[in-house]
Each structure stands twice: as C-alpha cells, then as structure tokens.
Coordinates of C-alpha atoms in Angstrom, one line a residue:
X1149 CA 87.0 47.4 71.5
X1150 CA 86.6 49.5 68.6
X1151 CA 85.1 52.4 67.0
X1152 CA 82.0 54.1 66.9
X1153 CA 80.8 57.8 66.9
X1154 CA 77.6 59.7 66.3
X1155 CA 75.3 62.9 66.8
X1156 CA 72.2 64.7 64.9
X1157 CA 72.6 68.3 63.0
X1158 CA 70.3 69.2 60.8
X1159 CA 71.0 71.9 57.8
X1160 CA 69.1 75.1 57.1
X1161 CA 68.8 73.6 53.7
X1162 CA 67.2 70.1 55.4
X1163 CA 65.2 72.3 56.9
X1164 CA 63.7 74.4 53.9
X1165 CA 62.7 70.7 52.4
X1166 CA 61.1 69.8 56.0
X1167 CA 58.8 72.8 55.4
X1168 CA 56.7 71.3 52.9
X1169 CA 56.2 67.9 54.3
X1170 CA 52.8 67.0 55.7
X1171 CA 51.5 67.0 59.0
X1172 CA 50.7 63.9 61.4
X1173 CA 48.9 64.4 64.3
X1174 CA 49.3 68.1 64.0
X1175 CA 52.8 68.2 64.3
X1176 CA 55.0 68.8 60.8
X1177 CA 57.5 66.4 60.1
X1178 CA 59.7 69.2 60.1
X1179 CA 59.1 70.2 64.0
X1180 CA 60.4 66.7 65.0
X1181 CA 63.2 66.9 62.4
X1182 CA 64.0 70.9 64.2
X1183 CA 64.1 69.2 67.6
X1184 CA 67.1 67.1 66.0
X1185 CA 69.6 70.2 65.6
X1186 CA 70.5 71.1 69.4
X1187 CA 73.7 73.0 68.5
X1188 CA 72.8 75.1 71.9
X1189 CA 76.1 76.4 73.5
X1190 CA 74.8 75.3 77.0
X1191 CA 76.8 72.1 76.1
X1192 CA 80.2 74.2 76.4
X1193 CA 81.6 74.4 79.5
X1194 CA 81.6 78.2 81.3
X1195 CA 84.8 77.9 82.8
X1196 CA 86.5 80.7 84.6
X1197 CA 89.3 81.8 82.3
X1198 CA 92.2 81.1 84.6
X1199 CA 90.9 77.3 84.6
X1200 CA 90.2 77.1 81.4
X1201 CA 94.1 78.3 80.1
X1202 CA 95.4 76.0 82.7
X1203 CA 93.0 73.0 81.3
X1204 CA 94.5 73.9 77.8
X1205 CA 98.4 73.7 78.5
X1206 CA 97.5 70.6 80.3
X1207 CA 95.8 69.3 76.6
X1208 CA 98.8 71.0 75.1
X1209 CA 101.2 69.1 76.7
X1210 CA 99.9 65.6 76.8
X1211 CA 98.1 65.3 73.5
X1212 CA 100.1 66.7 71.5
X1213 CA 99.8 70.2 69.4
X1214 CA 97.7 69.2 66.1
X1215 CA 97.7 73.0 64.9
X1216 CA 100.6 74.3 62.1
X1217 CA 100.7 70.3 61.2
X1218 CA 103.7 68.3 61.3
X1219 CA 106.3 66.4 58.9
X1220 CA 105.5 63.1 60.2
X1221 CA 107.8 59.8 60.2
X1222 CA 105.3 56.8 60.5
X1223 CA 106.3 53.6 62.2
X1224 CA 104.0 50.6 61.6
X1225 CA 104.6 48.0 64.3
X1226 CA 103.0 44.5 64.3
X1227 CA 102.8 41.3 65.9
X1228 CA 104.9 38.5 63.5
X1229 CA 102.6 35.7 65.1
X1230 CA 100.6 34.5 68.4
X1231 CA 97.3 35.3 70.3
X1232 CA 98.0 39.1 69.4
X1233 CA 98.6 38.9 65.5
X1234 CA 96.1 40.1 63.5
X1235 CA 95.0 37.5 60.8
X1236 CA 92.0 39.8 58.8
X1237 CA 94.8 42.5 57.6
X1238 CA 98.0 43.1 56.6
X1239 CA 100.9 45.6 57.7
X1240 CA 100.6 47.3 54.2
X1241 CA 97.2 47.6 54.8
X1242 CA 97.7 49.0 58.2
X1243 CA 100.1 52.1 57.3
X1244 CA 98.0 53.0 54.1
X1245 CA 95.1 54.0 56.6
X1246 CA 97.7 55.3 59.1
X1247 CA 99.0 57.3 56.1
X1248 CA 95.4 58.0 55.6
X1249 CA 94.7 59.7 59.3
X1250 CA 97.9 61.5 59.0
X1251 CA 96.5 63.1 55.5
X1252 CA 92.9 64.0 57.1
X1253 CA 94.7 66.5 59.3
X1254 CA 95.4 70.2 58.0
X1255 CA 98.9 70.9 57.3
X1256 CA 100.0 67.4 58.2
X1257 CA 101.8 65.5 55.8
X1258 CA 103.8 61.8 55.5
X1259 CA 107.8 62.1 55.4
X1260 CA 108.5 58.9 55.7
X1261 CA 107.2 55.0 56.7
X1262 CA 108.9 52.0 58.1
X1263 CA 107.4 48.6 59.4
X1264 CA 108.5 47.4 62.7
X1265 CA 108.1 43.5 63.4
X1266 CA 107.3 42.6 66.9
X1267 CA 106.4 39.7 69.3
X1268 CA 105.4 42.4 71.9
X1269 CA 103.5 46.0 72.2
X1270 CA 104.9 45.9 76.1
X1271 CA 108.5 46.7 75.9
X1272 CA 109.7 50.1 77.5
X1273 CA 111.5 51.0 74.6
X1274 CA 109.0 49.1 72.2
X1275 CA 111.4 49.3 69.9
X1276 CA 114.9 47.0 70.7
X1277 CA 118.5 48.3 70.3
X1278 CA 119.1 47.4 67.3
X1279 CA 115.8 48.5 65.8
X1280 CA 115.9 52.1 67.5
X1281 CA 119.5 52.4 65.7
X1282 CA 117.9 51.4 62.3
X1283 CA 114.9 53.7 63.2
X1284 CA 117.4 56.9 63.9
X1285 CA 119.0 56.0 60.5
X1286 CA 115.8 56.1 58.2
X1287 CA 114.8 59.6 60.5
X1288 CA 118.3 60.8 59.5
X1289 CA 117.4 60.0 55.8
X1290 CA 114.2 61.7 55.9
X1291 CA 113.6 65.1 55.1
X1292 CA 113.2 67.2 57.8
X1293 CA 110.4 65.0 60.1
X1294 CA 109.1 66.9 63.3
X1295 CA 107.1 64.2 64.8
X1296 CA 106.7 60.1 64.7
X1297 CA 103.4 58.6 64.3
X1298 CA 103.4 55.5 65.9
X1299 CA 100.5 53.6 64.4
X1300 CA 99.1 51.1 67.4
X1301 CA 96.0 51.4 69.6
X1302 CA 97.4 53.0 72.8
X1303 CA 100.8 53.2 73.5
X1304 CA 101.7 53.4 77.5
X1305 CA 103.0 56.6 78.3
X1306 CA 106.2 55.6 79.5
X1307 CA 107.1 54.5 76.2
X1308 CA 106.6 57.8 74.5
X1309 CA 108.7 59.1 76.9
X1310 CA 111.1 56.9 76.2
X1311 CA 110.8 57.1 72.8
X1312 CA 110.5 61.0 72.7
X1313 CA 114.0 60.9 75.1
X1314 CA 115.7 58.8 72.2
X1315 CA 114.3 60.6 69.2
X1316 CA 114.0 64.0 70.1
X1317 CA 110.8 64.2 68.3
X1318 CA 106.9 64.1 69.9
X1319 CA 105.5 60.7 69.5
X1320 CA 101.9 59.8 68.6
X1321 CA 100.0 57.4 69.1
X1322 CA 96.7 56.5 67.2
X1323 CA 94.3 57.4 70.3
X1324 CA 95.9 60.9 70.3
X1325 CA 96.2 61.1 66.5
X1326 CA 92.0 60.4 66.1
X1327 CA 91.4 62.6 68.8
X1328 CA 93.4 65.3 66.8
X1329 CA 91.2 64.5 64.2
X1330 CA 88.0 64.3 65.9
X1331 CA 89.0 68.3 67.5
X1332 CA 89.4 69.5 63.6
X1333 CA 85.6 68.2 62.4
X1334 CA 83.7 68.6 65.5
X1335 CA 81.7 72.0 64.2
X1336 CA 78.4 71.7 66.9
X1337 CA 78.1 71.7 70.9
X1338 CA 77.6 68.3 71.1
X1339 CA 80.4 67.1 69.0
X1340 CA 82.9 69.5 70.8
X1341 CA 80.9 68.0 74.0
X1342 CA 81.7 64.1 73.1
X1343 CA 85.3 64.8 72.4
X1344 CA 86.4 66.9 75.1
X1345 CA 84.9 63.7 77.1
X1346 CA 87.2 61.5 75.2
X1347 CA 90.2 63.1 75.9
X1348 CA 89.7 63.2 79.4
X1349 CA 90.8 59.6 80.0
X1350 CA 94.0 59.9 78.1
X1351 CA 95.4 63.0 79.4
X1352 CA 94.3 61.4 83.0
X1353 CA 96.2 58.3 82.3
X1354 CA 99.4 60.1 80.9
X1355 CA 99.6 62.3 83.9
X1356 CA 99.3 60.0 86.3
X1357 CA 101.9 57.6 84.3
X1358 CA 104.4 60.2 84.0
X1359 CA 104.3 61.4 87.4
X1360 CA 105.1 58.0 89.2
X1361 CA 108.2 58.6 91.3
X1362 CA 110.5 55.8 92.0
X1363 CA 109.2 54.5 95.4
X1364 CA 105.7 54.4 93.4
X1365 CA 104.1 57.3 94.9
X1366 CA 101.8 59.3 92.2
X1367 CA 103.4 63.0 92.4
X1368 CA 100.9 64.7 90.9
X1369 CA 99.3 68.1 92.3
X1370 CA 96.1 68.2 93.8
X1371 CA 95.2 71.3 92.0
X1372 CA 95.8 69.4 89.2
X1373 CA 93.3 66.4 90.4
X1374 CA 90.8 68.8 91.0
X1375 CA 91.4 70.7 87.9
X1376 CA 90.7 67.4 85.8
X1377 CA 88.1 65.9 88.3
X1378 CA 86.0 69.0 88.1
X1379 CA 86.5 69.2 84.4
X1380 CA 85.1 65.4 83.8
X1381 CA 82.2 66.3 86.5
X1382 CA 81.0 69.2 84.5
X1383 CA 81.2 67.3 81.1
X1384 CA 79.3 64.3 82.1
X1385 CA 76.6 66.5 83.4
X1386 CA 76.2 68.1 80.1
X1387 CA 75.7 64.9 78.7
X1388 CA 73.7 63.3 80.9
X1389 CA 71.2 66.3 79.5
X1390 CA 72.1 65.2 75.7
X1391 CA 70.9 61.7 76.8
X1392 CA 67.9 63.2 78.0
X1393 CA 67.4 65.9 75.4
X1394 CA 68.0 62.4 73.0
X1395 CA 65.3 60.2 74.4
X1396 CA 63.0 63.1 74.0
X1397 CA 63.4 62.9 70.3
X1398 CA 63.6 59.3 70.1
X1399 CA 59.8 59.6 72.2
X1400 CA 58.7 62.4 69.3
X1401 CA 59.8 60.1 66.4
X1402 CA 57.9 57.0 68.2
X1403 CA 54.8 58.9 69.1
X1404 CA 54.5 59.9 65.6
X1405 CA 55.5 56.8 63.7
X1406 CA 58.1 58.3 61.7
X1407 CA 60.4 55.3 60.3
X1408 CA 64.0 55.7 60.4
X1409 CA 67.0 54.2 58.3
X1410 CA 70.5 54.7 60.1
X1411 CA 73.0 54.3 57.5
X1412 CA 76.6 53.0 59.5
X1413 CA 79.8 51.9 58.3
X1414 CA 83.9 52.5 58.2
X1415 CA 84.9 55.7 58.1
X1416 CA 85.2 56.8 54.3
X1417 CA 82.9 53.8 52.7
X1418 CA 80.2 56.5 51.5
X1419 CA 77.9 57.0 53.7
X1420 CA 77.2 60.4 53.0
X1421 CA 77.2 59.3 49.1
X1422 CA 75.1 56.7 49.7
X1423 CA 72.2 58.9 51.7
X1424 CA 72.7 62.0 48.7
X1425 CA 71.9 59.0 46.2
X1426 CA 68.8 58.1 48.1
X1427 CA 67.3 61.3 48.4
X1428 CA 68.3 63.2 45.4
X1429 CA 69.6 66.2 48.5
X1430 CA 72.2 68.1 46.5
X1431 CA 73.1 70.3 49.8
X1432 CA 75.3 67.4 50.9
X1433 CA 78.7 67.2 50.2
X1434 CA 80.7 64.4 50.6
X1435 CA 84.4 64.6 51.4
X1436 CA 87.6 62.3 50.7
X1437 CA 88.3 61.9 54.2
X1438 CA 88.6 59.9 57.6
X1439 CA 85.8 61.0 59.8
X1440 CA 84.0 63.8 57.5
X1441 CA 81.2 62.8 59.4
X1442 CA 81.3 63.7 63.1
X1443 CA 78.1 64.8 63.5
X1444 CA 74.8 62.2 62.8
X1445 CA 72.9 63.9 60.4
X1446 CA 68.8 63.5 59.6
X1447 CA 67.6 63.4 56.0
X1448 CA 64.5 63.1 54.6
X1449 CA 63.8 60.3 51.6
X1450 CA 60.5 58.7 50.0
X1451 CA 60.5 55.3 49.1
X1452 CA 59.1 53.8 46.0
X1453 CA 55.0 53.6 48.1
X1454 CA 55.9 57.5 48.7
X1455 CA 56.3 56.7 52.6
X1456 CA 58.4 59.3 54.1
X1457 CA 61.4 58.1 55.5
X1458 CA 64.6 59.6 57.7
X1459 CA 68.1 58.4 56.7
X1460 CA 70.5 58.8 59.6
X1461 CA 73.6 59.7 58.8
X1462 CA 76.6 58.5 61.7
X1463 CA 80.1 58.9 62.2
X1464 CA 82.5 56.3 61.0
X1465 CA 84.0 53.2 62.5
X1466 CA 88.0 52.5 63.0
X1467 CA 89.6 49.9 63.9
X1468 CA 92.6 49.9 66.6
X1469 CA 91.2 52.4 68.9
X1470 CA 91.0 52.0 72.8
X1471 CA 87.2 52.0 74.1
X1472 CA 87.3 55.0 76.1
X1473 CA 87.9 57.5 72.8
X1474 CA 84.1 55.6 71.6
X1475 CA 82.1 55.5 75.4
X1476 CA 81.3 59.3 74.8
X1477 CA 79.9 58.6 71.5
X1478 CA 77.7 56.3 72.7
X1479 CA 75.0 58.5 73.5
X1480 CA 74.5 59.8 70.5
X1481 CA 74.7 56.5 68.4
X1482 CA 71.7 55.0 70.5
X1483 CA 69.3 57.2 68.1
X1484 CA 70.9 55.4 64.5
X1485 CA 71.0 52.2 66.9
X1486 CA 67.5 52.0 67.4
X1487 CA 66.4 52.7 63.5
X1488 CA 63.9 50.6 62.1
X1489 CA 66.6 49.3 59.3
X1490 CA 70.1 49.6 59.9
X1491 CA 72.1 50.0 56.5
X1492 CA 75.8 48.4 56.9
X1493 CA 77.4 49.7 53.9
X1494 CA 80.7 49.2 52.9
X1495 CA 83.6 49.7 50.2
X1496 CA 83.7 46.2 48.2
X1497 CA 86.9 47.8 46.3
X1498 CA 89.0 48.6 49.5
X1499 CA 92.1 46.2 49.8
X1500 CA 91.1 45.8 53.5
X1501 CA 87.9 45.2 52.8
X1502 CA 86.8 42.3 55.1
X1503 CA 88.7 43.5 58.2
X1504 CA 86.8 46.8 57.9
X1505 CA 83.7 44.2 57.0
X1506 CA 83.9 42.3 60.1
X1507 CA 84.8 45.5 62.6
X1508 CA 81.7 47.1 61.8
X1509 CA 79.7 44.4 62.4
X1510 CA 81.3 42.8 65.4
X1511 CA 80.9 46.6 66.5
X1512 CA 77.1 47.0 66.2
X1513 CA 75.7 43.6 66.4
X1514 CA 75.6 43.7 70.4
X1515 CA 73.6 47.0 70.4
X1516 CA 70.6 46.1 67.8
X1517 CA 69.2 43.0 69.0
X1518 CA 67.0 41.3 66.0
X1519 CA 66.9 44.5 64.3
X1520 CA 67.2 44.1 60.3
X1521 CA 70.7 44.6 58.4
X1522 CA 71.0 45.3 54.9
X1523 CA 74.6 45.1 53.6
X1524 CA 75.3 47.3 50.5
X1525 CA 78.4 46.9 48.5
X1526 CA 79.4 50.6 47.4
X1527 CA 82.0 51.4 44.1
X1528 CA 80.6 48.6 42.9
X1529 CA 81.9 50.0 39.6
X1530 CA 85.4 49.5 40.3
X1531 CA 85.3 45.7 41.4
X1532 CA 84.3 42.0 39.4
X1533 CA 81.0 41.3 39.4
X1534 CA 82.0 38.0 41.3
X1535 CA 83.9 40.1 43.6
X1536 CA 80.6 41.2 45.5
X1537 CA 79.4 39.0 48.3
X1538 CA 75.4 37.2 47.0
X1539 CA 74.3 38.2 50.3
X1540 CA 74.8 42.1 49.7
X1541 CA 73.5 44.7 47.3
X1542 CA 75.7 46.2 44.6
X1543 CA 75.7 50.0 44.7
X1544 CA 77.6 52.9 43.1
X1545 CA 76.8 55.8 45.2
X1546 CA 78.4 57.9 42.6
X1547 CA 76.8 56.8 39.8
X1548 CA 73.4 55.8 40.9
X1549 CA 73.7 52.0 40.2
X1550 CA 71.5 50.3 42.1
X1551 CA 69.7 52.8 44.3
X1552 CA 66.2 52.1 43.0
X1553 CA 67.1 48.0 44.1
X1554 CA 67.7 49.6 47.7
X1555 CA 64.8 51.7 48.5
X1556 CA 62.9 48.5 47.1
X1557 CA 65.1 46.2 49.6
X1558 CA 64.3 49.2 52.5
X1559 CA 60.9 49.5 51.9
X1560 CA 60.2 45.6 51.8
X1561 CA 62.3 45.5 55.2
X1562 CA 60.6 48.3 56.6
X1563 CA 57.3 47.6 56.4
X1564 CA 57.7 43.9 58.0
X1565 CA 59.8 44.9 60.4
X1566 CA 57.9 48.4 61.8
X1567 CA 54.3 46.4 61.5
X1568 CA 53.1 48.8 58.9
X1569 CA 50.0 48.0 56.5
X1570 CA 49.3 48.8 53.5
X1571 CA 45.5 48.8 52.9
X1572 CA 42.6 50.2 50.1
X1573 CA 39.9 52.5 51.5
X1574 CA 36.5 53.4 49.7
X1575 CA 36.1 56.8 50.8
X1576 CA 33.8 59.7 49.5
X1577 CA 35.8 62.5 47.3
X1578 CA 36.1 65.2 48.9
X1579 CA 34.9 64.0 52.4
X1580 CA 36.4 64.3 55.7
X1581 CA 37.3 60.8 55.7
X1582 CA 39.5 61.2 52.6
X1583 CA 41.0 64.4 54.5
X1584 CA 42.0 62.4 57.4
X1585 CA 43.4 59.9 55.5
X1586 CA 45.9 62.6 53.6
X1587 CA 46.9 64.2 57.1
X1588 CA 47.5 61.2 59.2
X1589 CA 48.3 58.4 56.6
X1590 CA 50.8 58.1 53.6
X1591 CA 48.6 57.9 50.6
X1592 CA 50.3 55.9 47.6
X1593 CA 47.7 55.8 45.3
X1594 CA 44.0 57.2 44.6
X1595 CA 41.7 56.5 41.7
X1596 CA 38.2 57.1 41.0
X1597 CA 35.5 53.7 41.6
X1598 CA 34.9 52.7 38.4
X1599 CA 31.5 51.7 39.7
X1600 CA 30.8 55.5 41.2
X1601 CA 32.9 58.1 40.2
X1602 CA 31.6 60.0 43.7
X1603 CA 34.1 57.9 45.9
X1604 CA 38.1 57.5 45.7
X1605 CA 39.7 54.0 46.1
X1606 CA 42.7 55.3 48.1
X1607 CA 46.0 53.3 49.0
X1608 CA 47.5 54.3 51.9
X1609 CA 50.1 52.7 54.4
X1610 CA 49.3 53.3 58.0
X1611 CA 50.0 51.6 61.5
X1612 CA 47.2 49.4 63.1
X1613 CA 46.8 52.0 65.4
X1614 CA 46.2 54.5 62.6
X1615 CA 43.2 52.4 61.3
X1616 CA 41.6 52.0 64.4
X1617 CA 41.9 55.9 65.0
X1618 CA 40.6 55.9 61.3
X1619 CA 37.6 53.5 62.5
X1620 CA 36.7 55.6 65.3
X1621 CA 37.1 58.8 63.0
X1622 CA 34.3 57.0 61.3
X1623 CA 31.7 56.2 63.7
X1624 CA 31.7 59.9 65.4

C-alpha cells in the first residue's frame, strides 16, 4: 500500500486575510476557515508520568533514537527480477530518495551507500555470507558510520536483530526512518496525534517478534501488553473525536457552499509552491524537503470570475511504505479527498518521475470516485517542452509560468463539477435586492443599464439553491 498523510492548521496570518472576506449566510468565511485550526491539547494524551517514561524507553528502544543524528551507511537492496521487481524505477533512483529521507532529518547525514542485489526480502540474514563480508568491508572503509539505513518497506524484526548482532550498529528500516521524520515536523495536536498512532503498530510488532522464545511462546510482560493496549485505546479515542470534530467542518463548508481545491502529490513536488503561486500568500514558505508538509493547510484564493475559493494544502505521498504508518492519516485526508477539484501535481524534471506519477494516483484514485483531476506539470522550466505529458498543464511554481492557465482550468472544472451558475440580474441600485446579492452571492461584474441608469446589471455566480432563496427574497 503506499503513502498518504494529511491535517488542517490555519496561520494567524491566513487568518488576518480571512478577516476581510464577505459574509454568507451570516457567517464569515473566516469563522469556517477558524473552525479548521483545532491545535487543542485535548488530543495529547494525559498520561501519569510513570507510564508515560516507561511508554518512551519502550519508543526508545524499538524505533530507534532520531535525536543527536547519526553517520549513516545506506544499503539499497532490490529484487534482480520476478513478481517482486520493480519495473517503474531504478536502484539509483531508489537510494537518491533514501539519501534524500536521511538528509530531511537534523543532524543526520550520508557516510556511505552500497546496492545490494537480491532474489528475496525474506532471508534471516537478508544479506548472504558473502555479501555481509563485502558489507563489513565498505563499513570498515567508511568514516566513522553509527547506524545502517536499510532502505526497504519493512524489514521483519528478526532481521535487524540479526543484522544489528553482525554489525554492531542500529539498523533502520524505511517505516522507522519516516516515522523519525514524521516526529521532527509534526508541530500541532493532531499531527503529534496521527503519528504516535502510527508507531503503535511497529513497536507492537517488534516486541512481540523479539520476544518469541524457542518453543514459540510470546514472552512478553503483561504490564507491557497493557501498557501498549491502553496506550492504542486512548489514541484511537482521540481520533475518533478528530473524525468527528472533521465532519463538522466538512458540514460547515457544505452548508455554506464554499468550493474547495485540495492540491496532492509526492512529497517535495511543490505543493506548497504551487498554492503560494495561486494566491499571491507570501506568509508561506516552502521548504527543500521530504514531508515539509505534515499538517493540511487551508488557503484562501479567487479565481479569474472573483469566486472565492480554499486550496487545501496535504502531506506528501511515498512510495515503499507499509499501510499501517498511512491508516492514521486517513482521517485527516478525507477533508482534501472530498474537494470539489483535486489538483495532482507533480515534478516533470524528477528522474523518477513516472514511478512517483503512478503512486500518487494509484494512491487516491479509490477514495474520489468521479471526482475531477487536473494534472499539473511543475519546474516546467527545467524540462523539453516535449518532455511534458499533452494531457497535463505546464507550471513553474517558482516563476509563475502558467498559473493564470490553471485557475482558468480550476474555475472551468469547478463550476461544472459543483453545479454552480453564473447568471445576469437586473436589480435596482442601491436596493435590497442588490444587497442580498453582494452578501450571499459572488458578484463578478456590475454595470449600469444602458437603458436606465437607476438599475445595475449584475453578474454573479450562485448555487440553484441560491437563486431560488434570491426568488423568494423577491416576492416577500
């Protein structure tokens, strides 16, 4: 299965802009936007503190200490050929983005790299005799590594015993390293919320693994048992309340007809770029790195009609990354999920472009039914023209190219797809009529009747229930 991640924190900044938005039914834009941010600490667990310290050696021991970094060694494993090889990549496109995860953590750095040709993940060692000897060679050669970074999906927990018996050295796996990463940029409640959730299946698994005696018996404690059972218990209650607390929002935004644009893609294709380009918000800042974007993000844009609009910012997708590290996620990326328009974009100058490409999409295609997809090819700028797919629109977040072409392309999907209308109205100037239309409609244009210069001709794009409220507002 593979990667997905999201959640909604909204910016004092966003919120200053929100201010000045109008009001619909008599609630601001900018109330609905508010009920986004729920960085409340009621999502942290209120352990007793002699649980808590024994839940963090636990997380200490079995995942691995992320803090004060490590000189990491970087083994690349992968299947030479079979059911299991992987056919949309390459190796050397493999260990540049585990280089890459190893580089998004603080004080963590790349000491070395070596490839490791396979016909099987399953072995005890992994590794054979002859390619452990080879590996304790190249670690000799190094300078100084303190840990091996064994780039594959999950690695059973047996092996990095095994492994860590023969090296000397903790061994990682890429389920441990993301979740190393995921600790470092979850900054709100609900982030912290989704990842201590994540890790719970992992340290579970490793426990129980290690602690198999030889007749087979599980020899783990049951304070233990309890300790993590309680633990999970607590967690999934807390979000059970984040689902709740989200389809309250989701109810607000529906209610109130506010159209939404998620924007989703692999981790580092621009995402953030993309949604600064599109709304001309300088109070984002987007980062070089693997999963800069924990949290989903709402941000407010006008398209060319002057419809208001909310871009949803998400966390990024990675491939080679067991299901149980996305499940807790899943909550949170229902709200981009059910956008009107979903915005796939993606780096068109990336080596491993199309694997990235076709995780994404085999990644969110189950969850959005019929719902629209624009593709957008970002750093246009640094590709051939003929390099960009026909069926995709050429962008440079950086440099603006092409953003006017995309709100055009958003607004023409937008409107088909949310059933909105855009209609003329012959109202008097300064009437009531004309005020109702301002509060409850977007206006786009307004100019005098040449034939009376006492009534407006206003343009304004509204829902059908919108202009039968208007109708009604008419008659009374």
């Amino acid at each position: 299965m593979h990667c997905i991640h999201k959640i909604i924190n909204i910016t004092q900044r966003n919120l200053q802009v929100f201010n000045k938005v109008h009001k619909r039914s008599g609630i601001l834009l900018q109330n609905i936007i508010c009920r986004l941010n729920h960085d409340s600490e009621e999502y942290l667990s209120e352990e007793d503190e002699k649980k808590q310290n024994a839940y963090v050696k636990i997380i200490s021991h079995y995942l691995g200490i992320a803090v004060g970094g490590h000189r990491t060694f970087i083994l690349q494993p992968y299947i030479k050929w079979g059911r299991d090889k992987k056919r949309n990549t390459s190796p050397e496109l493999q260990m540049a983005e585990a280089v890459a995860l190893i580089n998004t953590l603080p004080n963590w750095c790349v000491v070395g790299t070596k490839y490791s040709p396979l016909l099987t993940l399953q072995r005890k060692h992994l590794l054979g005799t002859g390619a452990i000897e080879n590996l304790k060679k190249d670690l000799r050669q190094c300078s100084n590594p303190t840990a091996i970074f064994i780039s594959t999906n999950q690695l059973k927990f047996v092996q990095i015993s095994e492994l860590e018996k023969i090296f000397g050295l903790p061994v990682y796996d890429r389920y441990s390293i993301v979740i190393h990463i995921f600790r470092e940029h979850a900054k709100t409640a609900e982030a912290r919320l989704q990842v201590a959730i994540a890790e719970i299946p992992y340290i579970r698994k490793k426990i129980f693994e290690t602690c198999i005696t030889r007749s087979g018996a599980i020899n783990v404690t049951e304070e233990t048992k309890l300790l993590l059972d309680s633990k999970e218990k607590k967690l999934k209650n807390e979000l059970k309340k984040l689902q709740q607390h989200r389809r309250i929002i989701r109810s607000h935004r529906k209610k109130h007809s506010f159209s939404t644009v998620a924007v989703v893609g692999y981790t580092n294709a621009g995402k953030t770029s993309l949604i600064k380009a599109l709304t001309d918000d300088n109070s984002l800042q987007p980062r070089d790195k693997l999963f800069a974007t924990l949290d989903t993000t709402a941000h407010q844009g006008i398209l060319p009609n002057r419809l208001k609009i909310l871009y949803m910012d998400t966390i990024g997708f990675i491939q080679d990354v067991p299901e149980t590290l996305i499940e807790p996620f899943i909550v949170t990326l229902e709200d981009a999920m059910i956008a009107d328009v979903i915005v796939h974009i993606y780096d068109v100058s990336h080596p491993d472009m199309k694997a990235q490409y076709q995780h994404v999409q085999q990644t969110i295609k189950p969850m959005l039914d019929a719902r629209p997809i624009i593709d957008v090819a970002n750093k246009c700028d640094l590709v051939q023209s003929d390099c960009i797919p026909k069926d995709a629109i050429a962008v440079s977040a950086k440099d603006l190219t092409g953003i006017d072409l995309l709100r055009l392309k958003i607004q023409e999907i937008l409107l088909a797809s949310t059933g909105l209308l855009s209609i003329r109205v012959r109202v008097k100037a300064g009437s009531s009529a004309a005020s109702w239309l301002y509060k409850m409609t977007t206006v786009t244009n307004t100019e005098s009747d040449p034939n009376d210069v006492q009534y407006l001709i206003m343009e304004v794009i509204a829902t059908a229930v919108d202009i039968q409220k208007f109708k009604k507002f008419l008659k009374e």
